[in-house]
GROMACS .gro file of N, CA and C in nm:
model
  480
    1UNK      N    1  18.724   5.565   5.888
    1UNK     CA    2  18.761   5.531   6.030
    1UNK      C    3  18.733   5.379   6.030
    2UNK      N    4  18.793   5.315   6.131
    2UNK     CA    5  18.782   5.171   6.159
    2UNK      C    6  18.700   5.175   6.293
    3UNK      N    7  18.601   5.095   6.296
    3UNK     CA    8  18.504   5.104   6.423
    3UNK      C    9  18.474   4.957   6.450
    4UNK      N   10  18.492   4.944   6.570
    4UNK     CA   11  18.479   4.786   6.652
    4UNK      C   12  18.323   4.805   6.683
    5UNK      N   13  18.239   4.726   6.643
    5UNK     CA   14  18.118   4.710   6.676
    5UNK      C   15  18.099   4.573   6.756
    6UNK      N   16  18.067   4.593   6.912
    6UNK     CA   17  18.041   4.488   6.971
    6UNK      C   18  17.887   4.452   6.962
    7UNK      N   19  17.859   4.315   6.980
    7UNK     CA   20  17.719   4.288   6.948
    7UNK      C   21  17.677   4.308   6.796
    8UNK      N   22  17.789   4.289   6.720
    8UNK     CA   23  17.776   4.314   6.571
    8UNK      C   24  17.676   4.225   6.506
    9UNK      N   25  17.630   4.107   6.530
    9UNK     CA   26  17.523   4.025   6.475
    9UNK      C   27  17.383   4.057   6.538
   10UNK      N   28  17.392   4.121   6.655
   10UNK     CA   29  17.247   4.185   6.698
   10UNK      C   30  17.175   4.261   6.622
   11UNK      N   31  17.050   4.304   6.650
   11UNK     CA   32  16.967   4.390   6.590
   11UNK      C   33  17.010   4.509   6.568
   12UNK      N   34  17.069   4.592   6.667
   12UNK     CA   35  17.109   4.734   6.661
   12UNK      C   36  17.249   4.723   6.589
   13UNK      N   37  17.348   4.644   6.626
   13UNK     CA   38  17.459   4.622   6.588
   13UNK      C   39  17.475   4.596   6.444
   14UNK      N   40  17.386   4.498   6.404
   14UNK     CA   41  17.405   4.462   6.236
   14UNK      C   42  17.363   4.583   6.155
   15UNK      N   43  17.246   4.663   6.217
   15UNK     CA   44  17.187   4.777   6.129
   15UNK      C   45  17.308   4.878   6.145
   16UNK      N   46  17.370   4.900   6.242
   16UNK     CA   47  17.489   4.993   6.252
   16UNK      C   48  17.591   4.958   6.155
   17UNK      N   49  17.627   4.822   6.135
   17UNK     CA   50  17.740   4.797   6.044
   17UNK      C   51  17.692   4.817   5.904
   18UNK      N   52  17.561   4.793   5.866
   18UNK     CA   53  17.519   4.810   5.751
   18UNK      C   54  17.541   4.968   5.712
   19UNK      N   55  17.493   5.077   5.804
   19UNK     CA   56  17.507   5.206   5.779
   19UNK      C   57  17.677   5.236   5.773
   20UNK      N   58  17.742   5.173   5.863
   20UNK     CA   59  17.885   5.207   5.873
   20UNK      C   60  17.963   5.182   5.721
   21UNK      N   61  17.926   5.049   5.697
   21UNK     CA   62  18.000   5.016   5.554
   21UNK      C   63  17.938   5.096   5.444
   22UNK      N   64  17.813   5.121   5.434
   22UNK     CA   65  17.769   5.221   5.336
   22UNK      C   66  17.815   5.362   5.344
   23UNK      N   67  17.860   5.395   5.459
   23UNK     CA   68  17.964   5.530   5.475
   23UNK      C   69  18.071   5.524   5.439
   24UNK      N   70  18.142   5.389   5.420
   24UNK     CA   71  18.283   5.388   5.382
   24UNK      C   72  18.374   5.339   5.483
   25UNK      N   73  18.322   5.326   5.612
   25UNK     CA   74  18.393   5.290   5.720
   25UNK      C   75  18.446   5.142   5.708
   26UNK      N   76  18.562   5.123   5.775
   26UNK     CA   77  18.609   4.972   5.804
   26UNK      C   78  18.543   4.933   5.925
   27UNK      N   79  18.488   4.815   5.916
   27UNK     CA   80  18.434   4.750   6.050
   27UNK      C   81  18.490   4.623   6.104
   28UNK      N   82  18.526   4.617   6.235
   28UNK     CA   83  18.541   4.494   6.303
   28UNK      C   84  18.421   4.485   6.387
   29UNK      N   85  18.342   4.371   6.357
   29UNK     CA   86  18.247   4.307   6.429
   29UNK      C   87  18.291   4.216   6.532
   30UNK      N   88  18.221   4.218   6.657
   30UNK     CA   89  18.247   4.107   6.773
   30UNK      C   90  18.115   4.071   6.804
   31UNK      N   91  18.090   3.918   6.830
   31UNK     CA   92  17.978   3.891   6.901
   31UNK      C   93  17.999   3.744   6.943
   32UNK      N   94  17.934   3.722   7.054
   32UNK     CA   95  17.931   3.577   7.092
   32UNK      C   96  17.824   3.485   7.061
   33UNK      N   97  17.714   3.549   6.989
   33UNK     CA   98  17.595   3.472   6.928
   33UNK      C   99  17.499   3.426   7.035
   34UNK      N  100  17.523   3.481   7.176
   34UNK     CA  101  17.421   3.451   7.276
   34UNK      C  102  17.277   3.504   7.254
   35UNK      N  103  17.283   3.625   7.166
   35UNK     CA  104  17.153   3.678   7.149
   35UNK      C  105  17.128   3.726   6.993
   36UNK      N  106  17.198   3.628   6.909
   36UNK     CA  107  17.208   3.662   6.763
   36UNK      C  108  17.236   3.513   6.674
   37UNK      N  109  17.239   3.523   6.557
   37UNK     CA  110  17.278   3.431   6.479
   37UNK      C  111  17.391   3.466   6.365
   38UNK      N  112  17.486   3.382   6.343
   38UNK     CA  113  17.570   3.390   6.242
   38UNK      C  114  17.535   3.425   6.105
   39UNK      N  115  17.397   3.393   6.078
   39UNK     CA  116  17.361   3.434   5.935
   39UNK      C  117  17.333   3.570   5.916
   40UNK      N  118  17.316   3.629   6.030
   40UNK     CA  119  17.308   3.783   6.022
   40UNK      C  120  17.435   3.844   5.947
   41UNK      N  121  17.534   3.803   5.970
   41UNK     CA  122  17.677   3.845   5.914
   41UNK      C  123  17.657   3.831   5.775
   42UNK      N  124  17.601   3.714   5.716
   42UNK     CA  125  17.602   3.690   5.555
   42UNK      C  126  17.494   3.778   5.495
   43UNK      N  127  17.398   3.816   5.580
   43UNK     CA  128  17.291   3.908   5.518
   43UNK      C  129  17.362   4.060   5.538
   44UNK      N  130  17.446   4.089   5.622
   44UNK     CA  131  17.505   4.218   5.603
   44UNK      C  132  17.581   4.216   5.488
   45UNK      N  133  17.663   4.131   5.450
   45UNK     CA  134  17.742   4.128   5.312
   45UNK      C  135  17.665   4.108   5.211
   46UNK      N  136  17.539   4.058   5.203
   46UNK     CA  137  17.439   4.067   5.087
   46UNK      C  138  17.401   4.192   5.077
   47UNK      N  139  17.343   4.258   5.176
   47UNK     CA  140  17.296   4.390   5.175
   47UNK      C  141  17.404   4.496   5.110
   48UNK      N  142  17.515   4.494   5.178
   48UNK     CA  143  17.593   4.584   5.127
   48UNK      C  144  17.703   4.574   5.026
   49UNK      N  145  17.699   4.458   5.002
   49UNK     CA  146  17.835   4.394   4.903
   49UNK      C  147  17.963   4.426   4.947
   50UNK      N  148  17.989   4.459   5.078
   50UNK     CA  149  18.108   4.488   5.139
   50UNK      C  150  18.158   4.400   5.246
   51UNK      N  151  18.299   4.396   5.246
   51UNK     CA  152  18.365   4.302   5.317
   51UNK      C  153  18.376   4.377   5.468
   52UNK      N  154  18.384   4.298   5.574
   52UNK     CA  155  18.436   4.350   5.706
   52UNK      C  156  18.494   4.219   5.789
   53UNK      N  157  18.565   4.265   5.890
   53UNK     CA  158  18.626   4.166   5.972
   53UNK      C  159  18.529   4.127   6.079
   54UNK      N  160  18.540   3.990   6.119
   54UNK     CA  161  18.440   3.941   6.227
   54UNK      C  162  18.527   3.867   6.317
   55UNK      N  163  18.497   3.869   6.461
   55UNK     CA  164  18.576   3.820   6.561
   55UNK      C  165  18.465   3.762   6.645
   56UNK      N  166  18.461   3.623   6.668
   56UNK     CA  167  18.361   3.558   6.746
   56UNK      C  168  18.430   3.548   6.901
   57UNK      N  169  18.353   3.617   6.982
   57UNK     CA  170  18.403   3.612   7.111
   57UNK      C  171  18.326   3.699   7.207
   58UNK      N  172  18.368   3.707   7.338
   58UNK     CA  173  18.278   3.762   7.458
   58UNK      C  174  18.355   3.882   7.488
   59UNK      N  175  18.282   3.993   7.513
   59UNK     CA  176  18.352   4.122   7.580
   59UNK      C  177  18.407   4.118   7.721
   60UNK      N  178  18.363   3.988   7.768
   60UNK     CA  179  18.442   3.951   7.911
   60UNK      C  180  18.573   3.895   7.903
   61UNK      N  181  18.615   3.872   7.787
   61UNK     CA  182  18.744   3.796   7.749
   61UNK      C  183  18.859   3.898   7.743
   62UNK      N  184  18.929   3.919   7.836
   62UNK     CA  185  19.010   4.036   7.839
   62UNK      C  186  19.134   4.006   7.729
   63UNK      N  187  19.191   3.860   7.733
   63UNK     CA  188  19.294   3.833   7.634
   63UNK      C  189  19.237   3.846   7.492
   64UNK      N  190  19.123   3.803   7.455
   64UNK     CA  191  19.050   3.820   7.326
   64UNK      C  192  19.069   3.957   7.269
   65UNK      N  193  19.021   4.047   7.374
   65UNK     CA  194  19.014   4.187   7.347
   65UNK      C  195  19.141   4.261   7.324
   66UNK      N  196  19.255   4.207   7.389
   66UNK     CA  197  19.388   4.269   7.380
   66UNK      C  198  19.445   4.217   7.255
   67UNK      N  199  19.406   4.101   7.202
   67UNK     CA  200  19.440   4.049   7.073
   67UNK      C  201  19.374   4.121   6.952
   68UNK      N  202  19.241   4.134   6.986
   68UNK     CA  203  19.159   4.206   6.885
   68UNK      C  204  19.200   4.355   6.872
   69UNK      N  205  19.258   4.435   6.959
   69UNK     CA  206  19.299   4.561   6.958
   69UNK      C  207  19.423   4.559   6.896
   70UNK      N  208  19.524   4.467   6.913
   70UNK     CA  209  19.650   4.468   6.860
   70UNK      C  210  19.667   4.396   6.725
   71UNK      N  211  19.571   4.333   6.680
   71UNK     CA  212  19.559   4.285   6.533
   71UNK      C  213  19.492   4.381   6.459
   72UNK      N  214  19.379   4.455   6.500
   72UNK     CA  215  19.293   4.547   6.412
   72UNK      C  216  19.313   4.676   6.446
   73UNK      N  217  19.313   4.757   6.349
   73UNK     CA  218  19.320   4.913   6.364
   73UNK      C  219  19.178   4.950   6.416
   74UNK      N  220  19.156   5.030   6.541
   74UNK     CA  221  19.024   5.052   6.581
   74UNK      C  222  19.040   5.199   6.617
   75UNK      N  223  18.954   5.270   6.557
   75UNK     CA  224  18.960   5.430   6.594
   75UNK      C  225  18.848   5.463   6.675
   76UNK      N  226  18.750   5.385   6.681
   76UNK     CA  227  18.620   5.397   6.759
   76UNK      C  228  18.560   5.266   6.808
   77UNK      N  229  18.495   5.287   6.899
   77UNK     CA  230  18.396   5.146   6.955
   77UNK      C  231  18.246   5.194   6.951
   78UNK      N  232  18.156   5.112   6.896
   78UNK     CA  233  18.027   5.123   6.901
   78UNK      C  234  17.977   5.003   7.000
   79UNK      N  235  17.931   5.019   7.119
   79UNK     CA  236  17.912   4.895   7.206
   79UNK      C  237  17.771   4.885   7.216
   80UNK      N  238  17.718   4.770   7.149
   80UNK     CA  239  17.583   4.706   7.155
   80UNK      C  240  17.579   4.571   7.237
   81UNK      N  241  17.690   4.517   7.289
   81UNK     CA  242  17.675   4.385   7.328
   81UNK      C  243  17.635   4.389   7.463
   82UNK      N  244  17.536   4.304   7.494
   82UNK     CA  245  17.453   4.321   7.636
   82UNK      C  246  17.342   4.248   7.607
   83UNK      N  247  17.320   4.165   7.745
   83UNK     CA  248  17.186   4.102   7.769
   83UNK      C  249  17.082   4.233   7.761
   84UNK      N  250  16.951   4.175   7.712
   84UNK     CA  251  16.863   4.298   7.706
   84UNK      C  252  16.721   4.264   7.745
   85UNK      N  253  16.693   4.158   7.836
   85UNK     CA  254  16.554   4.140   7.856
   85UNK      C  255  16.516   4.174   8.016
   86UNK      N  256  16.428   4.260   8.019
   86UNK     CA  257  16.397   4.307   8.148
   86UNK      C  258  16.353   4.186   8.242
   87UNK      N  259  16.263   4.119   8.199
   87UNK     CA  260  16.207   4.004   8.265
   87UNK      C  261  16.315   3.889   8.298
   88UNK      N  262  16.394   3.870   8.207
   88UNK     CA  263  16.519   3.771   8.231
   88UNK      C  264  16.586   3.832   8.338
   89UNK      N  265  16.626   3.973   8.335
   89UNK     CA  266  16.720   4.040   8.432
   89UNK      C  267  16.672   4.032   8.574
   90UNK      N  268  16.531   4.012   8.583
   90UNK     CA  269  16.459   4.002   8.714
   90UNK      C  270  16.495   3.863   8.766
   91UNK      N  271  16.486   3.769   8.679
   91UNK     CA  272  16.488   3.616   8.728
   91UNK      C  273  16.647   3.568   8.728
   92UNK      N  274  16.723   3.663   8.672
   92UNK     CA  275  16.869   3.605   8.660
   92UNK      C  276  16.963   3.731   8.670
   93UNK      N  277  16.938   3.818   8.774
   93UNK     CA  278  17.019   3.937   8.782
   93UNK      C  279  17.181   3.914   8.765
   94UNK      N  280  17.246   3.814   8.826
   94UNK     CA  281  17.391   3.803   8.826
   94UNK      C  282  17.427   3.800   8.696
   95UNK      N  283  17.359   3.737   8.596
   95UNK     CA  284  17.420   3.721   8.451
   95UNK      C  285  17.422   3.844   8.391
   96UNK      N  286  17.322   3.930   8.438
   96UNK     CA  287  17.318   4.081   8.370
   96UNK      C  288  17.423   4.164   8.430
   97UNK      N  289  17.452   4.170   8.535
   97UNK     CA  290  17.562   4.231   8.620
   97UNK      C  291  17.696   4.188   8.564
   98UNK      N  292  17.709   4.048   8.551
   98UNK     CA  293  17.819   3.998   8.481
   98UNK      C  294  17.857   4.031   8.346
   99UNK      N  295  17.755   4.010   8.259
   99UNK     CA  296  17.782   4.051   8.120
   99UNK      C  297  17.793   4.207   8.104
  100UNK      N  298  17.664   4.265   8.148
  100UNK     CA  299  17.665   4.415   8.099
  100UNK      C  300  17.737   4.497   8.190
  101UNK      N  301  17.790   4.468   8.308
  101UNK     CA  302  17.878   4.570   8.374
  101UNK      C  303  18.018   4.522   8.370
  102UNK      N  304  18.032   4.390   8.423
  102UNK     CA  305  18.185   4.341   8.420
  102UNK      C  306  18.247   4.321   8.290
  103UNK      N  307  18.138   4.287   8.172
  103UNK     CA  308  18.206   4.288   8.038
  103UNK      C  309  18.235   4.417   7.981
  104UNK      N  310  18.164   4.519   8.008
  104UNK     CA  311  18.163   4.654   7.954
  104UNK      C  312  18.293   4.710   8.026
  105UNK      N  313  18.326   4.676   8.152
  105UNK     CA  314  18.448   4.740   8.232
  105UNK      C  315  18.565   4.670   8.143
  106UNK      N  316  18.566   4.537   8.111
  106UNK     CA  317  18.678   4.473   8.032
  106UNK      C  318  18.686   4.537   7.902
  107UNK      N  319  18.589   4.564   7.837
  107UNK     CA  320  18.602   4.634   7.724
  107UNK      C  321  18.667   4.764   7.731
  108UNK      N  322  18.635   4.849   7.826
  108UNK     CA  323  18.672   4.987   7.852
  108UNK      C  324  18.800   4.986   7.882
  109UNK      N  325  18.847   4.880   7.975
  109UNK     CA  326  19.004   4.869   7.999
  109UNK      C  327  19.077   4.823   7.871
  110UNK      N  328  19.052   4.749   7.797
  110UNK     CA  329  19.115   4.706   7.670
  110UNK      C  330  19.121   4.826   7.565
  111UNK      N  331  19.011   4.914   7.575
  111UNK     CA  332  19.007   5.018   7.477
  111UNK      C  333  19.115   5.116   7.543
  112UNK      N  334  19.129   5.147   7.648
  112UNK     CA  335  19.218   5.227   7.734
  112UNK      C  336  19.372   5.192   7.709
  113UNK      N  337  19.387   5.052   7.701
  113UNK     CA  338  19.515   5.011   7.692
  113UNK      C  339  19.555   5.021   7.547
  114UNK      N  340  19.457   5.009   7.454
  114UNK     CA  341  19.494   5.036   7.291
  114UNK      C  342  19.470   5.183   7.256
  115UNK      N  343  19.455   5.259   7.374
  115UNK     CA  344  19.428   5.419   7.353
  115UNK      C  345  19.332   5.444   7.244
  116UNK      N  346  19.206   5.383   7.255
  116UNK     CA  347  19.105   5.420   7.180
  116UNK      C  348  18.993   5.470   7.285
  117UNK      N  349  18.977   5.594   7.274
  117UNK     CA  350  18.878   5.677   7.347
  117UNK      C  351  18.747   5.725   7.309
  118UNK      N  352  18.730   5.670   7.193
  118UNK     CA  353  18.591   5.715   7.111
  118UNK      C  354  18.516   5.596   7.127
  119UNK      N  355  18.376   5.635   7.180
  119UNK     CA  356  18.280   5.542   7.219
  119UNK      C  357  18.145   5.586   7.210
  120UNK      N  358  18.051   5.499   7.129
  120UNK     CA  359  17.918   5.515   7.135
  120UNK      C  360  17.859   5.386   7.210
  121UNK      N  361  17.791   5.421   7.314
  121UNK     CA  362  17.727   5.326   7.413
  121UNK      C  363  17.597   5.323   7.402
  122UNK      N  364  17.529   5.208   7.362
  122UNK     CA  365  17.393   5.184   7.356
  122UNK      C  366  17.328   5.173   7.483
  123UNK      N  367  17.266   5.263   7.533
  123UNK     CA  368  17.177   5.267   7.658
  123UNK      C  369  17.045   5.228   7.631
  124UNK      N  370  16.956   5.279   7.704
  124UNK     CA  371  16.817   5.217   7.726
  124UNK      C  372  16.718   5.333   7.791
  125UNK      N  373  16.597   5.334   7.744
  125UNK     CA  374  16.520   5.416   7.818
  125UNK      C  375  16.474   5.367   7.955
  126UNK      N  376  16.519   5.259   8.008
  126UNK     CA  377  16.505   5.188   8.138
  126UNK      C  378  16.561   5.286   8.226
  127UNK      N  379  16.670   5.348   8.192
  127UNK     CA  380  16.752   5.433   8.275
  127UNK      C  381  16.673   5.558   8.345
  128UNK      N  382  16.562   5.598   8.287
  128UNK     CA  383  16.472   5.691   8.350
  128UNK      C  384  16.364   5.630   8.435
  129UNK      N  385  16.359   5.505   8.458
  129UNK     CA  386  16.263   5.429   8.564
  129UNK      C  387  16.108   5.474   8.507
  130UNK      N  388  16.027   5.476   8.615
  130UNK     CA  389  15.915   5.522   8.565
  130UNK      C  390  15.897   5.665   8.538
  131UNK      N  391  15.840   5.686   8.418
  131UNK     CA  392  15.855   5.846   8.371
  131UNK      C  393  15.769   5.932   8.444
  132UNK      N  394  15.826   6.053   8.453
  132UNK     CA  395  15.749   6.167   8.537
  132UNK      C  396  15.654   6.234   8.446
  133UNK      N  397  15.710   6.234   8.313
  133UNK     CA  398  15.599   6.268   8.204
  133UNK      C  399  15.643   6.215   8.068
  134UNK      N  400  15.542   6.215   7.977
  134UNK     CA  401  15.560   6.148   7.858
  134UNK      C  402  15.529   6.255   7.739
  135UNK      N  403  15.612   6.275   7.632
  135UNK     CA  404  15.715   6.194   7.621
  135UNK      C  405  15.846   6.222   7.689
  136UNK      N  406  15.924   6.110   7.720
  136UNK     CA  407  16.055   6.134   7.792
  136UNK      C  408  16.158   6.178   7.719
  137UNK      N  409  16.202   6.311   7.768
  137UNK     CA  410  16.326   6.376   7.694
  137UNK      C  411  16.467   6.362   7.755
  138UNK      N  412  16.569   6.398   7.709
  138UNK     CA  413  16.695   6.366   7.775
  138UNK      C  414  16.724   6.448   7.907
  139UNK      N  415  16.633   6.537   7.930
  139UNK     CA  416  16.635   6.625   8.049
  139UNK      C  417  16.568   6.530   8.157
  140UNK      N  418  16.494   6.444   8.138
  140UNK     CA  419  16.416   6.365   8.249
  140UNK      C  420  16.519   6.299   8.351
  141UNK      N  421  16.492   6.305   8.476
  141UNK     CA  422  16.609   6.241   8.576
  141UNK      C  423  16.608   6.098   8.523
  142UNK      N  424  16.743   6.053   8.558
  142UNK     CA  425  16.776   5.913   8.540
  142UNK      C  426  16.816   5.847   8.683
  143UNK      N  427  16.810   5.717   8.689
  143UNK     CA  428  16.868   5.656   8.810
  143UNK      C  429  16.766   5.583   8.899
  144UNK      N  430  16.632   5.609   8.866
  144UNK     CA  431  16.538   5.554   8.944
  144UNK      C  432  16.475   5.418   8.863
  145UNK      N  433  16.593   5.354   8.839
  145UNK     CA  434  16.575   5.224   8.747
  145UNK      C  435  16.481   5.112   8.848
  146UNK      N  436  16.413   5.051   8.761
  146UNK     CA  437  16.327   4.941   8.844
  146UNK      C  438  16.370   4.786   8.822
  147UNK      N  439  16.470   4.764   8.742
  147UNK     CA  440  16.496   4.627   8.735
  147UNK      C  441  16.652   4.618   8.689
  148UNK      N  442  16.686   4.506   8.704
  148UNK     CA  443  16.850   4.478   8.687
  148UNK      C  444  16.885   4.524   8.559
  149UNK      N  445  16.842   4.491   8.447
  149UNK     CA  446  16.878   4.558   8.309
  149UNK      C  447  16.880   4.685   8.303
  150UNK      N  448  16.811   4.770   8.378
  150UNK     CA  449  16.804   4.917   8.372
  150UNK      C  450  16.916   4.939   8.464
  151UNK      N  451  16.943   4.899   8.567
  151UNK     CA  452  17.059   4.918   8.659
  151UNK      C  453  17.188   4.903   8.583
  152UNK      N  454  17.206   4.794   8.501
  152UNK     CA  455  17.317   4.777   8.444
  152UNK      C  456  17.336   4.896   8.333
  153UNK      N  457  17.245   4.927   8.267
  153UNK     CA  458  17.243   5.029   8.166
  153UNK      C  459  17.290   5.165   8.234
  154UNK      N  460  17.223   5.193   8.350
  154UNK     CA  461  17.250   5.308   8.424
  154UNK      C  462  17.406   5.325   8.476
  155UNK      N  463  17.442   5.223   8.533
  155UNK     CA  464  17.581   5.203   8.588
  155UNK      C  465  17.667   5.224   8.471
  156UNK      N  466  17.635   5.160   8.350
  156UNK     CA  467  17.721   5.209   8.243
  156UNK      C  468  17.756   5.336   8.208
  157UNK      N  469  17.631   5.415   8.222
  157UNK     CA  470  17.639   5.547   8.167
  157UNK      C  471  17.711   5.631   8.293
  158UNK      N  472  17.707   5.592   8.432
  158UNK     CA  473  17.782   5.653   8.513
  158UNK      C  474  17.922   5.631   8.476
  159UNK      N  475  17.971   5.500   8.458
  159UNK     CA  476  18.116   5.463   8.430
  159UNK      C  477  18.169   5.549   8.316
  160UNK      N  478  18.077   5.567   8.216
  160UNK     CA  479  18.114   5.637   8.075
  160UNK      C  480  18.133   5.786   8.111
   0.00000   0.00000   0.00000
């Protein structure tokens, strides 16, 4: 399979790419480096000894996504691109709504136009809000989120 990994230079995205490459998949990574460094891409190649495609850009850029999907074969998307700090989301909620919701919608629209319907979305335990019990399992109710970061993850789950 050929898999687009958004947030590919981030912590989770880079680890996913290593595993995908080691399993023999083709990878196209997308990142804007707002939460990551380009040196991570070199480390992925050092670890795997395998080549992959990289596109520098933002999931909010519809034109870039359209070009990406037309230039590269993509069978599925692993979506890890997103702002991720709870405290920062409280002090700057609009940036989180813009990137994590608007950006994801732009990505989902581009996927639909390219007829790519397989998606792994990286959510967060923040969608559970204040836990009613610990450990939290997947049957725990969601939606009682307590910060903008959690709200963006929960809204994405509803959209998906």
